[in-house]
Short mmCIF file of N, CA and C in Angstrom, two decimals:
data_model
loop_
_atom_site.label_atom_id
_atom_site.label_comp_id
_atom_site.label_asym_id
_atom_site.label_seq_id
_atom_site.Cartn_x
_atom_site.Cartn_y
_atom_site.Cartn_z
N MET A 1 -46.73 -124.01 0.51
CA MET A 1 -47.07 -122.66 0.09
C MET A 1 -47.69 -121.94 1.28
N PRO A 2 -47.07 -120.85 1.72
CA PRO A 2 -47.57 -120.15 2.90
C PRO A 2 -48.87 -119.41 2.59
N LEU A 3 -49.74 -119.37 3.60
CA LEU A 3 -51.04 -118.74 3.40
C LEU A 3 -50.94 -117.21 3.39
N PHE A 4 -50.18 -116.66 4.35
CA PHE A 4 -50.04 -115.20 4.42
C PHE A 4 -48.62 -114.73 4.16
N GLY A 5 -47.78 -115.53 3.62
CA GLY A 5 -46.38 -115.19 3.40
C GLY A 5 -46.17 -114.40 2.11
N ASN A 6 -44.95 -114.02 1.90
CA ASN A 6 -44.56 -113.26 0.70
C ASN A 6 -44.35 -114.24 -0.44
N THR A 7 -45.23 -114.22 -1.40
CA THR A 7 -45.12 -115.16 -2.51
C THR A 7 -44.32 -114.58 -3.67
N PHE A 8 -44.08 -113.26 -3.66
CA PHE A 8 -43.34 -112.63 -4.74
C PHE A 8 -41.89 -112.45 -4.32
N SER A 9 -40.99 -113.10 -5.00
CA SER A 9 -39.56 -112.93 -4.72
C SER A 9 -38.83 -112.93 -6.06
N PRO A 10 -38.53 -111.72 -6.54
CA PRO A 10 -37.88 -111.64 -7.86
C PRO A 10 -36.45 -112.16 -7.79
N LYS A 11 -35.99 -112.68 -8.91
CA LYS A 11 -34.63 -113.19 -8.99
C LYS A 11 -33.67 -112.03 -9.17
N LYS A 12 -32.50 -112.15 -8.63
CA LYS A 12 -31.48 -111.12 -8.77
C LYS A 12 -30.92 -111.13 -10.18
N THR A 13 -30.64 -109.91 -10.67
CA THR A 13 -30.07 -109.81 -12.01
C THR A 13 -28.59 -110.16 -11.94
N PRO A 14 -28.08 -110.81 -12.97
CA PRO A 14 -26.66 -111.17 -12.95
C PRO A 14 -25.79 -109.92 -13.11
N PRO A 15 -24.62 -109.87 -12.53
CA PRO A 15 -23.74 -108.70 -12.66
C PRO A 15 -23.27 -108.53 -14.10
N ARG A 16 -22.98 -107.28 -14.47
CA ARG A 16 -22.51 -106.99 -15.83
C ARG A 16 -21.08 -107.49 -16.01
N LYS A 17 -20.81 -107.85 -17.24
CA LYS A 17 -19.48 -108.38 -17.53
C LYS A 17 -18.45 -107.26 -17.65
N CYS A 18 -18.83 -106.18 -18.31
CA CYS A 18 -17.89 -105.09 -18.53
C CYS A 18 -18.66 -103.77 -18.46
N ALA A 19 -18.06 -102.73 -17.87
CA ALA A 19 -18.75 -101.45 -17.74
C ALA A 19 -19.00 -100.83 -19.10
N SER A 20 -18.02 -100.88 -19.98
CA SER A 20 -18.19 -100.30 -21.30
C SER A 20 -17.31 -101.05 -22.29
N LEU A 21 -17.86 -101.31 -23.43
CA LEU A 21 -17.08 -101.98 -24.46
C LEU A 21 -16.39 -100.96 -25.37
N SER A 22 -16.68 -99.70 -25.19
CA SER A 22 -16.11 -98.65 -26.02
C SER A 22 -14.77 -98.22 -25.45
N ASN A 23 -13.84 -97.91 -26.35
CA ASN A 23 -12.54 -97.42 -25.89
C ASN A 23 -12.45 -95.90 -25.99
N LEU A 24 -13.59 -95.23 -26.24
CA LEU A 24 -13.57 -93.78 -26.37
C LEU A 24 -13.24 -93.08 -25.05
N HIS A 25 -13.54 -93.72 -23.93
CA HIS A 25 -13.23 -93.10 -22.64
C HIS A 25 -11.72 -93.05 -22.38
N LEU A 26 -10.98 -93.81 -23.14
CA LEU A 26 -9.52 -93.80 -22.98
C LEU A 26 -8.87 -92.66 -23.75
N LEU A 27 -9.58 -92.04 -24.67
CA LEU A 27 -9.03 -90.95 -25.48
C LEU A 27 -9.00 -89.65 -24.68
N ASP A 28 -8.08 -88.76 -25.05
CA ASP A 28 -8.04 -87.46 -24.37
C ASP A 28 -9.16 -86.57 -24.91
N ARG A 29 -9.38 -85.43 -24.26
CA ARG A 29 -10.52 -84.56 -24.56
C ARG A 29 -10.53 -84.06 -26.01
N SER A 30 -9.40 -83.57 -26.48
CA SER A 30 -9.36 -83.01 -27.83
C SER A 30 -9.67 -84.08 -28.89
N THR A 31 -9.17 -85.28 -28.71
CA THR A 31 -9.44 -86.37 -29.66
C THR A 31 -10.92 -86.75 -29.64
N ARG A 32 -11.49 -86.80 -28.44
CA ARG A 32 -12.92 -87.11 -28.33
C ARG A 32 -13.77 -86.04 -29.02
N GLU A 33 -13.38 -84.76 -28.84
CA GLU A 33 -14.13 -83.68 -29.48
C GLU A 33 -14.07 -83.80 -31.01
N ILE A 34 -12.90 -84.16 -31.51
CA ILE A 34 -12.76 -84.32 -32.95
C ILE A 34 -13.55 -85.52 -33.44
N GLU A 35 -13.45 -86.66 -32.73
CA GLU A 35 -14.13 -87.89 -33.14
C GLU A 35 -15.64 -87.79 -33.02
N LEU A 36 -16.12 -87.22 -31.92
CA LEU A 36 -17.55 -87.21 -31.65
C LEU A 36 -18.23 -85.89 -32.01
N GLY A 37 -17.47 -84.89 -32.35
CA GLY A 37 -18.06 -83.61 -32.70
C GLY A 37 -18.71 -82.91 -31.52
N LEU A 38 -17.98 -82.81 -30.41
CA LEU A 38 -18.55 -82.22 -29.21
C LEU A 38 -18.30 -80.72 -29.09
N GLU A 39 -17.84 -80.08 -30.13
CA GLU A 39 -17.61 -78.64 -30.09
C GLU A 39 -18.90 -77.94 -30.55
N TYR A 40 -19.76 -77.63 -29.61
CA TYR A 40 -21.06 -77.05 -29.93
C TYR A 40 -21.02 -75.54 -30.05
N GLY A 41 -20.20 -74.88 -29.27
CA GLY A 41 -20.20 -73.43 -29.24
C GLY A 41 -21.27 -72.91 -28.28
N ILE A 42 -21.53 -71.62 -28.34
CA ILE A 42 -22.51 -70.99 -27.46
C ILE A 42 -23.91 -71.24 -28.01
N PRO A 43 -24.83 -71.72 -27.17
CA PRO A 43 -26.21 -71.93 -27.64
C PRO A 43 -26.87 -70.59 -27.98
N THR A 44 -27.54 -70.55 -29.11
CA THR A 44 -28.25 -69.35 -29.55
C THR A 44 -29.65 -69.73 -29.98
N MET A 45 -30.55 -68.73 -29.91
CA MET A 45 -31.91 -68.96 -30.40
C MET A 45 -32.45 -67.64 -30.94
N ASN A 46 -33.48 -67.76 -31.75
CA ASN A 46 -34.09 -66.60 -32.37
C ASN A 46 -35.55 -66.57 -31.95
N LEU A 47 -35.95 -65.51 -31.24
CA LEU A 47 -37.33 -65.34 -30.80
C LEU A 47 -37.88 -64.04 -31.34
N ALA A 48 -38.92 -64.13 -32.08
CA ALA A 48 -39.60 -62.94 -32.63
C ALA A 48 -38.62 -62.02 -33.33
N GLY A 49 -37.70 -62.59 -34.09
CA GLY A 49 -36.74 -61.79 -34.85
C GLY A 49 -35.60 -61.24 -34.02
N GLN A 50 -35.50 -61.62 -32.77
CA GLN A 50 -34.42 -61.14 -31.90
C GLN A 50 -33.54 -62.32 -31.54
N SER A 51 -32.24 -62.16 -31.71
CA SER A 51 -31.30 -63.24 -31.47
C SER A 51 -30.77 -63.17 -30.04
N LEU A 52 -30.80 -64.32 -29.35
CA LEU A 52 -30.33 -64.41 -27.97
C LEU A 52 -29.25 -65.48 -27.89
N LYS A 53 -28.28 -65.29 -26.99
CA LYS A 53 -27.27 -66.32 -26.74
C LYS A 53 -27.19 -66.59 -25.25
N PHE A 54 -26.79 -67.81 -24.89
CA PHE A 54 -26.75 -68.26 -23.50
C PHE A 54 -25.34 -68.07 -22.96
N GLU A 55 -25.19 -67.15 -22.01
CA GLU A 55 -23.88 -66.89 -21.40
C GLU A 55 -24.02 -66.80 -19.89
N ASN A 56 -23.15 -67.47 -19.18
CA ASN A 56 -23.09 -67.42 -17.72
C ASN A 56 -24.44 -67.74 -17.08
N GLY A 57 -25.16 -68.69 -17.63
CA GLY A 57 -26.42 -69.12 -17.04
C GLY A 57 -27.61 -68.25 -17.35
N GLN A 58 -27.48 -67.26 -18.25
CA GLN A 58 -28.60 -66.39 -18.60
C GLN A 58 -28.63 -66.17 -20.10
N TRP A 59 -29.82 -65.92 -20.61
CA TRP A 59 -29.98 -65.58 -22.02
C TRP A 59 -29.73 -64.10 -22.18
N VAL A 60 -28.78 -63.76 -23.06
CA VAL A 60 -28.37 -62.38 -23.27
C VAL A 60 -28.59 -62.04 -24.74
N ALA A 61 -29.05 -60.82 -24.99
CA ALA A 61 -29.26 -60.37 -26.36
C ALA A 61 -27.91 -60.19 -27.04
N GLU A 62 -27.83 -60.62 -28.29
CA GLU A 62 -26.61 -60.40 -29.05
C GLU A 62 -26.47 -58.92 -29.33
N SER A 63 -25.26 -58.41 -29.29
CA SER A 63 -25.02 -56.97 -29.32
C SER A 63 -25.48 -56.29 -30.59
N GLY A 64 -25.39 -56.93 -31.71
CA GLY A 64 -25.70 -56.27 -32.97
C GLY A 64 -27.16 -55.92 -33.16
N ASN A 65 -28.06 -56.75 -32.71
CA ASN A 65 -29.48 -56.59 -33.03
C ASN A 65 -30.25 -55.75 -32.02
N PHE A 66 -29.70 -55.49 -30.83
CA PHE A 66 -30.50 -54.94 -29.76
C PHE A 66 -30.16 -53.51 -29.37
N THR A 67 -29.45 -52.76 -30.19
CA THR A 67 -29.08 -51.40 -29.80
C THR A 67 -30.32 -50.54 -29.62
N GLY A 68 -31.25 -50.61 -30.53
CA GLY A 68 -32.49 -49.84 -30.41
C GLY A 68 -33.34 -50.33 -29.25
N ASP A 69 -33.38 -51.65 -29.06
CA ASP A 69 -34.18 -52.21 -28.00
C ASP A 69 -33.60 -51.88 -26.63
N ARG A 70 -32.29 -51.81 -26.51
CA ARG A 70 -31.67 -51.43 -25.24
C ARG A 70 -32.02 -50.00 -24.89
N ARG A 71 -31.99 -49.13 -25.88
CA ARG A 71 -32.38 -47.74 -25.63
C ARG A 71 -33.84 -47.66 -25.22
N GLU A 72 -34.66 -48.42 -25.90
CA GLU A 72 -36.09 -48.44 -25.56
C GLU A 72 -36.29 -48.98 -24.15
N MET A 73 -35.54 -50.01 -23.79
CA MET A 73 -35.64 -50.59 -22.45
C MET A 73 -35.22 -49.58 -21.39
N GLN A 74 -34.13 -48.86 -21.63
CA GLN A 74 -33.69 -47.83 -20.68
C GLN A 74 -34.73 -46.72 -20.57
N ARG A 75 -35.32 -46.32 -21.68
CA ARG A 75 -36.35 -45.28 -21.67
C ARG A 75 -37.57 -45.74 -20.88
N LEU A 76 -37.97 -47.01 -21.09
CA LEU A 76 -39.12 -47.54 -20.37
C LEU A 76 -38.85 -47.66 -18.88
N ARG A 77 -37.63 -48.06 -18.52
CA ARG A 77 -37.29 -48.14 -17.09
C ARG A 77 -37.33 -46.77 -16.44
N LYS A 78 -36.79 -45.77 -17.14
CA LYS A 78 -36.81 -44.40 -16.61
C LYS A 78 -38.24 -43.90 -16.46
N ARG A 79 -39.08 -44.17 -17.46
CA ARG A 79 -40.49 -43.76 -17.41
C ARG A 79 -41.21 -44.48 -16.28
N ASN A 80 -40.91 -45.76 -16.10
CA ASN A 80 -41.51 -46.54 -15.03
C ASN A 80 -41.14 -45.96 -13.67
N GLN A 81 -39.89 -45.58 -13.49
CA GLN A 81 -39.45 -44.98 -12.24
C GLN A 81 -40.16 -43.65 -11.99
N GLN A 82 -40.30 -42.84 -13.04
CA GLN A 82 -41.00 -41.56 -12.90
C GLN A 82 -42.45 -41.79 -12.49
N LEU A 83 -43.10 -42.76 -13.11
CA LEU A 83 -44.49 -43.05 -12.78
C LEU A 83 -44.64 -43.58 -11.36
N GLU A 84 -43.69 -44.39 -10.91
CA GLU A 84 -43.73 -44.88 -9.53
C GLU A 84 -43.58 -43.73 -8.54
N GLU A 85 -42.67 -42.79 -8.82
CA GLU A 85 -42.50 -41.64 -7.95
C GLU A 85 -43.76 -40.78 -7.93
N GLU A 86 -44.36 -40.58 -9.10
CA GLU A 86 -45.59 -39.80 -9.18
C GLU A 86 -46.72 -40.50 -8.42
N ASN A 87 -46.79 -41.82 -8.55
CA ASN A 87 -47.81 -42.60 -7.85
C ASN A 87 -47.64 -42.47 -6.34
N ASN A 88 -46.39 -42.55 -5.86
CA ASN A 88 -46.14 -42.40 -4.43
C ASN A 88 -46.54 -41.01 -3.94
N LEU A 89 -46.26 -39.97 -4.73
CA LEU A 89 -46.64 -38.61 -4.37
C LEU A 89 -48.16 -38.47 -4.31
N LEU A 90 -48.85 -39.05 -5.29
CA LEU A 90 -50.31 -38.97 -5.30
C LEU A 90 -50.92 -39.73 -4.13
N ARG A 91 -50.35 -40.85 -3.76
CA ARG A 91 -50.83 -41.59 -2.58
C ARG A 91 -50.66 -40.76 -1.32
N LEU A 92 -49.53 -40.08 -1.20
CA LEU A 92 -49.28 -39.22 -0.06
C LEU A 92 -50.31 -38.09 -0.01
N LYS A 93 -50.60 -37.49 -1.17
CA LYS A 93 -51.59 -36.42 -1.22
C LYS A 93 -52.98 -36.93 -0.82
N VAL A 94 -53.34 -38.12 -1.28
CA VAL A 94 -54.64 -38.70 -0.92
C VAL A 94 -54.70 -38.93 0.58
N ASP A 95 -53.62 -39.44 1.18
CA ASP A 95 -53.60 -39.65 2.63
C ASP A 95 -53.78 -38.34 3.38
N ILE A 96 -53.10 -37.30 2.92
CA ILE A 96 -53.22 -35.98 3.57
C ILE A 96 -54.65 -35.46 3.43
N LEU A 97 -55.24 -35.59 2.24
CA LEU A 97 -56.61 -35.13 2.03
C LEU A 97 -57.60 -35.91 2.90
N LEU A 98 -57.40 -37.21 3.06
CA LEU A 98 -58.28 -38.00 3.92
C LEU A 98 -58.16 -37.56 5.38
N ASP A 99 -56.94 -37.27 5.81
CA ASP A 99 -56.74 -36.77 7.18
C ASP A 99 -57.45 -35.43 7.37
N MET A 100 -57.31 -34.54 6.38
CA MET A 100 -57.97 -33.24 6.46
C MET A 100 -59.49 -33.40 6.48
N LEU A 101 -60.02 -34.31 5.66
CA LEU A 101 -61.45 -34.55 5.62
C LEU A 101 -61.96 -35.08 6.95
N SER A 102 -61.25 -36.04 7.52
CA SER A 102 -61.70 -36.59 8.80
C SER A 102 -61.62 -35.53 9.91
N GLU A 103 -60.61 -34.69 9.87
CA GLU A 103 -60.50 -33.62 10.86
C GLU A 103 -61.67 -32.62 10.70
N THR A 104 -61.97 -32.24 9.47
CA THR A 104 -63.06 -31.31 9.22
C THR A 104 -64.41 -31.92 9.62
N THR A 105 -64.59 -33.21 9.33
CA THR A 105 -65.83 -33.89 9.71
C THR A 105 -65.98 -33.93 11.22
N ALA A 106 -64.91 -34.22 11.92
CA ALA A 106 -64.97 -34.25 13.39
C ALA A 106 -65.31 -32.87 13.94
N GLU A 107 -64.70 -31.81 13.39
CA GLU A 107 -65.00 -30.45 13.84
C GLU A 107 -66.46 -30.11 13.54
N SER A 108 -66.96 -30.53 12.39
CA SER A 108 -68.35 -30.26 12.02
C SER A 108 -69.31 -30.93 13.00
N HIS A 109 -69.02 -32.18 13.37
CA HIS A 109 -69.87 -32.88 14.33
C HIS A 109 -69.85 -32.19 15.68
N LEU A 110 -68.68 -31.74 16.10
CA LEU A 110 -68.59 -31.02 17.38
C LEU A 110 -69.40 -29.73 17.34
N MET A 111 -69.32 -29.00 16.22
CA MET A 111 -70.08 -27.75 16.11
C MET A 111 -71.58 -28.02 16.10
N GLU A 112 -72.01 -29.08 15.41
CA GLU A 112 -73.43 -29.43 15.41
C GLU A 112 -73.89 -29.79 16.81
N LYS A 113 -73.08 -30.51 17.54
CA LYS A 113 -73.42 -30.89 18.91
C LYS A 113 -73.53 -29.65 19.79
N GLU A 114 -72.58 -28.73 19.68
CA GLU A 114 -72.62 -27.50 20.46
C GLU A 114 -73.85 -26.68 20.09
N LEU A 115 -74.19 -26.61 18.81
CA LEU A 115 -75.37 -25.87 18.35
C LEU A 115 -76.64 -26.46 18.95
N GLU A 116 -76.74 -27.80 18.95
CA GLU A 116 -77.90 -28.47 19.55
C GLU A 116 -77.98 -28.17 21.03
N GLU A 117 -76.85 -28.17 21.72
CA GLU A 117 -76.84 -27.86 23.15
C GLU A 117 -77.28 -26.42 23.40
N LEU A 118 -76.84 -25.50 22.56
CA LEU A 118 -77.25 -24.10 22.70
C LEU A 118 -78.74 -23.93 22.44
N LYS A 119 -79.28 -24.64 21.44
CA LYS A 119 -80.70 -24.57 21.16
C LYS A 119 -81.50 -25.11 22.34
N ASN A 120 -81.05 -26.24 22.86
CA ASN A 120 -81.76 -26.83 24.02
C ASN A 120 -81.66 -25.91 25.23
N HIS A 121 -80.53 -25.28 25.43
CA HIS A 121 -80.34 -24.36 26.57
C HIS A 121 -81.22 -23.13 26.42
N SER A 122 -81.35 -22.60 25.17
CA SER A 122 -82.18 -21.43 24.95
C SER A 122 -83.66 -21.76 25.11
N ARG A 123 -84.09 -22.96 24.76
CA ARG A 123 -85.48 -23.39 24.91
C ARG A 123 -85.84 -23.52 26.39
N ARG A 124 -84.90 -23.94 27.19
CA ARG A 124 -85.15 -24.10 28.63
C ARG A 124 -85.37 -22.73 29.29
N ARG A 125 -84.68 -21.72 28.80
CA ARG A 125 -84.79 -20.38 29.37
C ARG A 125 -86.18 -19.78 29.12
N LYS A 126 -86.77 -20.12 28.04
CA LYS A 126 -88.06 -19.53 27.69
C LYS A 126 -89.14 -20.01 28.53
#
């Protein structure tokens, strides 16, 4: 028995005798569907009273139930776009007002400085 050797050596599993004992893989597709009931159809689900079906990798609303909701969705998207445009306009106005404020503040500081210089100059004359 080795002191530092590998003492764990699992036995190999015996090979399988046959891959499958079922002969269903020999049947054609239509027979398998009939025998096993593999005709599922389109997956559907119902969430909060709204029916959805799975098509092309996405959940899509079934046409009958969502006519009002589609209109509402279009209205909300349009309103969202209007609000985004208004928000962008308001941001632009705020930027312009900040620029005007900083310009006015700078002019005010310059005028105060000139006024102080004039006061100091007039005091020297006296």
